[in-house]
Amino acid sequence: MTHQRLYINIDHIATVRQARRGDEPVPAQAVAICERAGADGITAHLREDRRHIQDSDIDAIASAVTTVFNLEMACTAEMLALAERLRPHQVTLVPERREEVTTEGGLALASATRGLSDAIVRLRRTGIRTSLFIDPDRDAVTRSRELGADAVELHTGRYAHAPGAGHALDALRDAATLGASLGLAVHAGHGLTTGNVGPVASIPEIEELNIGHHVISRAIFVGLDTAVRELRAAMDAARRAA
Ligand code: PXP
């Protein structure tokens, strides 16, 4: 099976710093460690409320990355202007609600699609690949294709919260197969850990995983290098066995 890319989401390092509104730990310092440990890319989400990653982090991360940078952001005028200035390899457009603890669901593609398709055109013109964070749902995959996205990232939250529930995994498999058959690159992420990543990593159509909270949590005890290597090993083992 082909190599599956692992992008590490380093927002959670900024969450620790913001708890004190201090100056440590510095997210950009994680970039080289993650890359040395086998990350294929670095992901960060600049939220409109700046609750974790700050604008200065985004600049520092973009400069530090030697693999690729996946900027997660809401589809707003402010964020689009930032992406055009920074020119990351990829933008993942996500829904954002201030009251949520994390990104709790995929984009609502039935509404506000004009804004999304305009954003995709603008990003493509700048040379940026666009991925849409969606629920593993056939209609959402088809709409993403119609909107002109290069990729979809399937929200794995429902699976991660009940990994024994076969239907959540079936929905991911079904959406991944459909996405690939429509010519979309298929990514996945949210709530994945070394313990539950196997069945998702072994879906052949899924090219890329974005994983954050678990890696940073695990890093507290074993260090970031080991935490990334453990995750990489769990993904590789699952893909070899599939
Ligand atoms: N992908 C997207 C689009 C996300 O918004 C998040 C959460 O920031 C993740 C992946 C990573 O999720 P987690 O931190 O649960 O691994």
PDB file of N, CA, C and O and ligand atoms in Angstrom, residues 9 11-12 43 45 47 52 70 72 92-95 102-103 133 153-156 188-193 209-215, ligand 1:
ATOM      1  N   ASN A   9      -0.392  18.227  13.855  1.00  0.00           N
ATOM      2  CA  ASN A   9      -1.058  19.490  14.183  1.00  0.00           C
ATOM      3  C   ASN A   9      -0.483  20.004  15.506  1.00  0.00           C
ATOM      4  O   ASN A   9      -0.650  19.361  16.546  1.00  0.00           O
ATOM      5  N   ASP A  11      -1.064  22.897  17.114  1.00  0.00           N
ATOM      6  CA  ASP A  11      -1.841  23.921  17.834  1.00  0.00           C
ATOM      7  C   ASP A  11      -1.782  23.745  19.347  1.00  0.00           C
ATOM      8  O   ASP A  11      -1.792  24.721  20.103  1.00  0.00           O
ATOM      9  N   HIS A  12      -1.779  22.484  19.750  1.00  0.00           N
ATOM     10  CA  HIS A  12      -1.940  22.189  21.175  1.00  0.00           C
ATOM     11  C   HIS A  12      -0.739  22.662  22.002  1.00  0.00           C
ATOM     12  O   HIS A  12      -0.843  22.842  23.208  1.00  0.00           O
ATOM     13  N   THR A  43       0.793  20.972  10.465  1.00  0.00           N
ATOM     14  CA  THR A  43      -0.519  21.605  10.375  1.00  0.00           C
ATOM     15  C   THR A  43      -0.700  22.569  11.536  1.00  0.00           C
ATOM     16  O   THR A  43      -0.278  22.274  12.659  1.00  0.00           O
ATOM     17  N   HIS A  45      -3.756  25.648  12.938  1.00  0.00           N
ATOM     18  CA  HIS A  45      -5.055  26.287  12.727  1.00  0.00           C
ATOM     19  C   HIS A  45      -5.033  27.656  13.400  1.00  0.00           C
ATOM     20  O   HIS A  45      -4.944  27.733  14.626  1.00  0.00           O
ATOM     21  N   ARG A  47      -7.176  30.253  14.538  1.00  0.00           N
ATOM     22  CA  ARG A  47      -8.614  30.496  14.750  1.00  0.00           C
ATOM     23  C   ARG A  47      -8.876  31.990  14.811  1.00  0.00           C
ATOM     24  O   ARG A  47      -8.012  32.774  15.211  1.00  0.00           O
ATOM     25  N   HIS A  52      -5.361  29.772  20.479  1.00  0.00           N
ATOM     26  CA  HIS A  52      -4.087  29.067  20.680  1.00  0.00           C
ATOM     27  C   HIS A  52      -3.002  29.665  19.771  1.00  0.00           C
ATOM     28  O   HIS A  52      -2.223  30.487  20.214  1.00  0.00           O
ATOM     29  N   ASN A  70       0.441  22.896   6.157  1.00  0.00           N
ATOM     30  CA  ASN A  70      -1.004  22.822   5.920  1.00  0.00           C
ATOM     31  C   ASN A  70      -1.661  23.804   6.883  1.00  0.00           C
ATOM     32  O   ASN A  70      -1.692  23.569   8.081  1.00  0.00           O
ATOM     33  N   GLU A  72      -4.756  25.410   8.445  1.00  0.00           N
ATOM     34  CA  GLU A  72      -6.198  25.235   8.648  1.00  0.00           C
ATOM     35  C   GLU A  72      -6.789  26.592   8.975  1.00  0.00           C
ATOM     36  O   GLU A  72      -6.257  27.306   9.835  1.00  0.00           O
ATOM     37  N   THR A  92      -6.526  23.959   4.507  1.00  0.00           N
ATOM     38  CA  THR A  92      -7.702  23.145   4.812  1.00  0.00           C
ATOM     39  C   THR A  92      -8.761  24.080   5.376  1.00  0.00           C
ATOM     40  O   THR A  92      -8.543  24.713   6.417  1.00  0.00           O
ATOM     41  N   LEU A  93      -9.859  24.205   4.658  1.00  0.00           N
ATOM     42  CA  LEU A  93     -10.936  25.092   5.102  1.00  0.00           C
ATOM     43  C   LEU A  93     -11.811  24.335   6.099  1.00  0.00           C
ATOM     44  O   LEU A  93     -12.257  23.212   5.825  1.00  0.00           O
ATOM     45  N   VAL A  94     -12.023  24.959   7.249  1.00  0.00           N
ATOM     46  CA  VAL A  94     -12.772  24.315   8.333  1.00  0.00           C
ATOM     47  C   VAL A  94     -13.897  25.241   8.794  1.00  0.00           C
ATOM     48  O   VAL A  94     -13.797  26.460   8.667  1.00  0.00           O
ATOM     49  N   PRO A  95     -14.952  24.652   9.351  1.00  0.00           N
ATOM     50  CA  PRO A  95     -15.990  25.498   9.946  1.00  0.00           C
ATOM     51  C   PRO A  95     -15.483  25.976  11.295  1.00  0.00           C
ATOM     52  O   PRO A  95     -14.657  25.315  11.909  1.00  0.00           O
ATOM     53  N   THR A 102     -13.366  22.394  20.069  1.00  0.00           N
ATOM     54  CA  THR A 102     -12.509  22.105  18.922  1.00  0.00           C
ATOM     55  C   THR A 102     -13.419  22.055  17.694  1.00  0.00           C
ATOM     56  O   THR A 102     -14.620  22.317  17.809  1.00  0.00           O
ATOM     57  N   THR A 103     -12.861  21.733  16.533  1.00  0.00           N
ATOM     58  CA  THR A 103     -13.694  21.718  15.326  1.00  0.00           C
ATOM     59  C   THR A 103     -14.598  20.490  15.379  1.00  0.00           C
ATOM     60  O   THR A 103     -14.164  19.375  15.153  1.00  0.00           O
ATOM     61  N   PHE A 133     -12.658  20.302   4.998  1.00  0.00           N
ATOM     62  CA  PHE A 133     -12.886  19.412   6.157  1.00  0.00           C
ATOM     63  C   PHE A 133     -14.384  19.109   6.209  1.00  0.00           C
ATOM     64  O   PHE A 133     -15.197  20.009   6.459  1.00  0.00           O
ATOM     65  N   GLU A 153     -10.848  16.425   3.667  1.00  0.00           N
ATOM     66  CA  GLU A 153     -10.384  15.795   4.901  1.00  0.00           C
ATOM     67  C   GLU A 153     -11.624  15.283   5.621  1.00  0.00           C
ATOM     68  O   GLU A 153     -12.507  16.069   5.994  1.00  0.00           O
ATOM     69  N   LEU A 154     -11.698  13.987   5.816  1.00  0.00           N
ATOM     70  CA  LEU A 154     -12.871  13.384   6.448  1.00  0.00           C
ATOM     71  C   LEU A 154     -12.740  13.495   7.970  1.00  0.00           C
ATOM     72  O   LEU A 154     -11.711  13.127   8.550  1.00  0.00           O
ATOM     73  N   HIS A 155     -13.781  14.014   8.591  1.00  0.00           N
ATOM     74  CA  HIS A 155     -13.803  14.192  10.052  1.00  0.00           C
ATOM     75  C   HIS A 155     -13.945  12.810  10.695  1.00  0.00           C
ATOM     76  O   HIS A 155     -14.935  12.111  10.480  1.00  0.00           O
ATOM     77  N   THR A 156     -12.954  12.421  11.476  1.00  0.00           N
ATOM     78  CA  THR A 156     -12.958  11.080  12.084  1.00  0.00           C
ATOM     79  C   THR A 156     -13.496  11.093  13.510  1.00  0.00           C
ATOM     80  O   THR A 156     -13.383  10.094  14.224  1.00  0.00           O
ATOM     81  N   ALA A 188      -7.779  12.553   6.342  1.00  0.00           N
ATOM     82  CA  ALA A 188      -8.675  12.311   7.479  1.00  0.00           C
ATOM     83  C   ALA A 188      -8.020  12.829   8.742  1.00  0.00           C
ATOM     84  O   ALA A 188      -6.798  12.984   8.819  1.00  0.00           O
ATOM     85  N   GLY A 189      -8.843  13.094   9.740  1.00  0.00           N
ATOM     86  CA  GLY A 189      -8.290  13.517  11.015  1.00  0.00           C
ATOM     87  C   GLY A 189      -9.353  13.934  11.996  1.00  0.00           C
ATOM     88  O   GLY A 189     -10.502  14.188  11.628  1.00  0.00           O
ATOM     89  N   HIS A 190      -8.962  13.964  13.222  1.00  0.00           N
ATOM     90  CA  HIS A 190      -9.687  14.399  14.416  1.00  0.00           C
ATOM     91  C   HIS A 190      -9.840  13.231  15.389  1.00  0.00           C
ATOM     92  O   HIS A 190     -10.465  12.235  15.069  1.00  0.00           O
ATOM     93  N   GLY A 191      -9.235  13.408  16.545  1.00  0.00           N
ATOM     94  CA  GLY A 191      -9.381  12.423  17.615  1.00  0.00           C
ATOM     95  C   GLY A 191      -8.605  11.140  17.406  1.00  0.00           C
ATOM     96  O   GLY A 191      -8.832  10.159  18.122  1.00  0.00           O
ATOM     97  N   LEU A 192      -7.679  11.124  16.454  1.00  0.00           N
ATOM     98  CA  LEU A 192      -6.939   9.877  16.208  1.00  0.00           C
ATOM     99  C   LEU A 192      -5.781   9.734  17.190  1.00  0.00           C
ATOM    100  O   LEU A 192      -5.170  10.728  17.599  1.00  0.00           O
ATOM    101  N   THR A 193      -5.508   8.479  17.561  1.00  0.00           N
ATOM    102  CA  THR A 193      -4.452   8.155  18.530  1.00  0.00           C
ATOM    103  C   THR A 193      -3.716   6.908  18.039  1.00  0.00           C
ATOM    104  O   THR A 193      -4.179   6.244  17.107  1.00  0.00           O
ATOM    105  N   LEU A 209      -3.072  11.842   7.062  1.00  0.00           N
ATOM    106  CA  LEU A 209      -3.747  11.993   8.354  1.00  0.00           C
ATOM    107  C   LEU A 209      -3.217  13.242   9.048  1.00  0.00           C
ATOM    108  O   LEU A 209      -2.007  13.507   9.025  1.00  0.00           O
ATOM    109  N   ASN A 210      -4.111  13.996   9.670  1.00  0.00           N
ATOM    110  CA  ASN A 210      -3.737  15.163  10.471  1.00  0.00           C
ATOM    111  C   ASN A 210      -4.048  14.840  11.923  1.00  0.00           C
ATOM    112  O   ASN A 210      -5.206  14.620  12.275  1.00  0.00           O
ATOM    113  N   ILE A 211      -3.009  14.804  12.735  1.00  0.00           N
ATOM    114  CA  ILE A 211      -3.185  14.363  14.121  1.00  0.00           C
ATOM    115  C   ILE A 211      -2.476  15.347  15.058  1.00  0.00           C
ATOM    116  O   ILE A 211      -1.323  15.714  14.825  1.00  0.00           O
ATOM    117  N   GLY A 212      -3.183  15.761  16.108  1.00  0.00           N
ATOM    118  CA  GLY A 212      -2.607  16.762  17.004  1.00  0.00           C
ATOM    119  C   GLY A 212      -2.690  16.424  18.470  1.00  0.00           C
ATOM    120  O   GLY A 212      -1.683  16.149  19.122  1.00  0.00           O
ATOM    121  N   HIS A 213      -3.890  16.439  19.017  1.00  0.00           N
ATOM    122  CA  HIS A 213      -4.058  16.388  20.465  1.00  0.00           C
ATOM    123  C   HIS A 213      -3.349  15.196  21.104  1.00  0.00           C
ATOM    124  O   HIS A 213      -2.638  15.341  22.111  1.00  0.00           O
ATOM    125  N   HIS A 214      -3.507  14.032  20.521  1.00  0.00           N
ATOM    126  CA  HIS A 214      -2.896  12.836  21.113  1.00  0.00           C
ATOM    127  C   HIS A 214      -1.369  12.938  21.120  1.00  0.00           C
ATOM    128  O   HIS A 214      -0.728  12.568  22.111  1.00  0.00           O
ATOM    129  N   VAL A 215      -0.795  13.416  20.047  1.00  0.00           N
ATOM    130  CA  VAL A 215       0.669  13.483  19.962  1.00  0.00           C
ATOM    131  C   VAL A 215       1.223  14.412  21.033  1.00  0.00           C
ATOM    132  O   VAL A 215       2.214  14.091  21.698  1.00  0.00           O
TER     133      VAL A 215
HETATM  134  N1  PXP B   1      -7.935  18.086  11.192  1.00  0.00           N
HETATM  135  C1  PXP B   1      -8.662  19.203  11.392  1.00  0.00           C
HETATM  136  C2  PXP B   1      -9.273  19.883  10.213  1.00  0.00           C
HETATM  137  C3  PXP B   1      -8.810  19.745  12.690  1.00  0.00           C
HETATM  138  O1  PXP B   1      -9.529  20.868  12.868  1.00  0.00           O
HETATM  139  C4  PXP B   1      -8.173  19.094  13.762  1.00  0.00           C
HETATM  140  C5  PXP B   1      -8.309  19.660  15.148  1.00  0.00           C
HETATM  141  O2  PXP B   1      -7.598  20.841  15.267  1.00  0.00           O
HETATM  142  C6  PXP B   1      -7.404  17.957  13.496  1.00  0.00           C
HETATM  143  C7  PXP B   1      -7.323  17.461  12.206  1.00  0.00           C
HETATM  144  C8  PXP B   1      -6.630  17.249  14.555  1.00  0.00           C
HETATM  145  O3  PXP B   1      -7.473  16.741  15.532  1.00  0.00           O
HETATM  146  P1  PXP B   1      -6.853  16.208  16.883  1.00  0.00           P
HETATM  147  O4  PXP B   1      -6.193  17.341  17.552  1.00  0.00           O
HETATM  148  O5  PXP B   1      -8.032  15.669  17.609  1.00  0.00           O
HETATM  149  O6  PXP B   1      -5.859  15.122  16.504  1.00  0.00           O
END
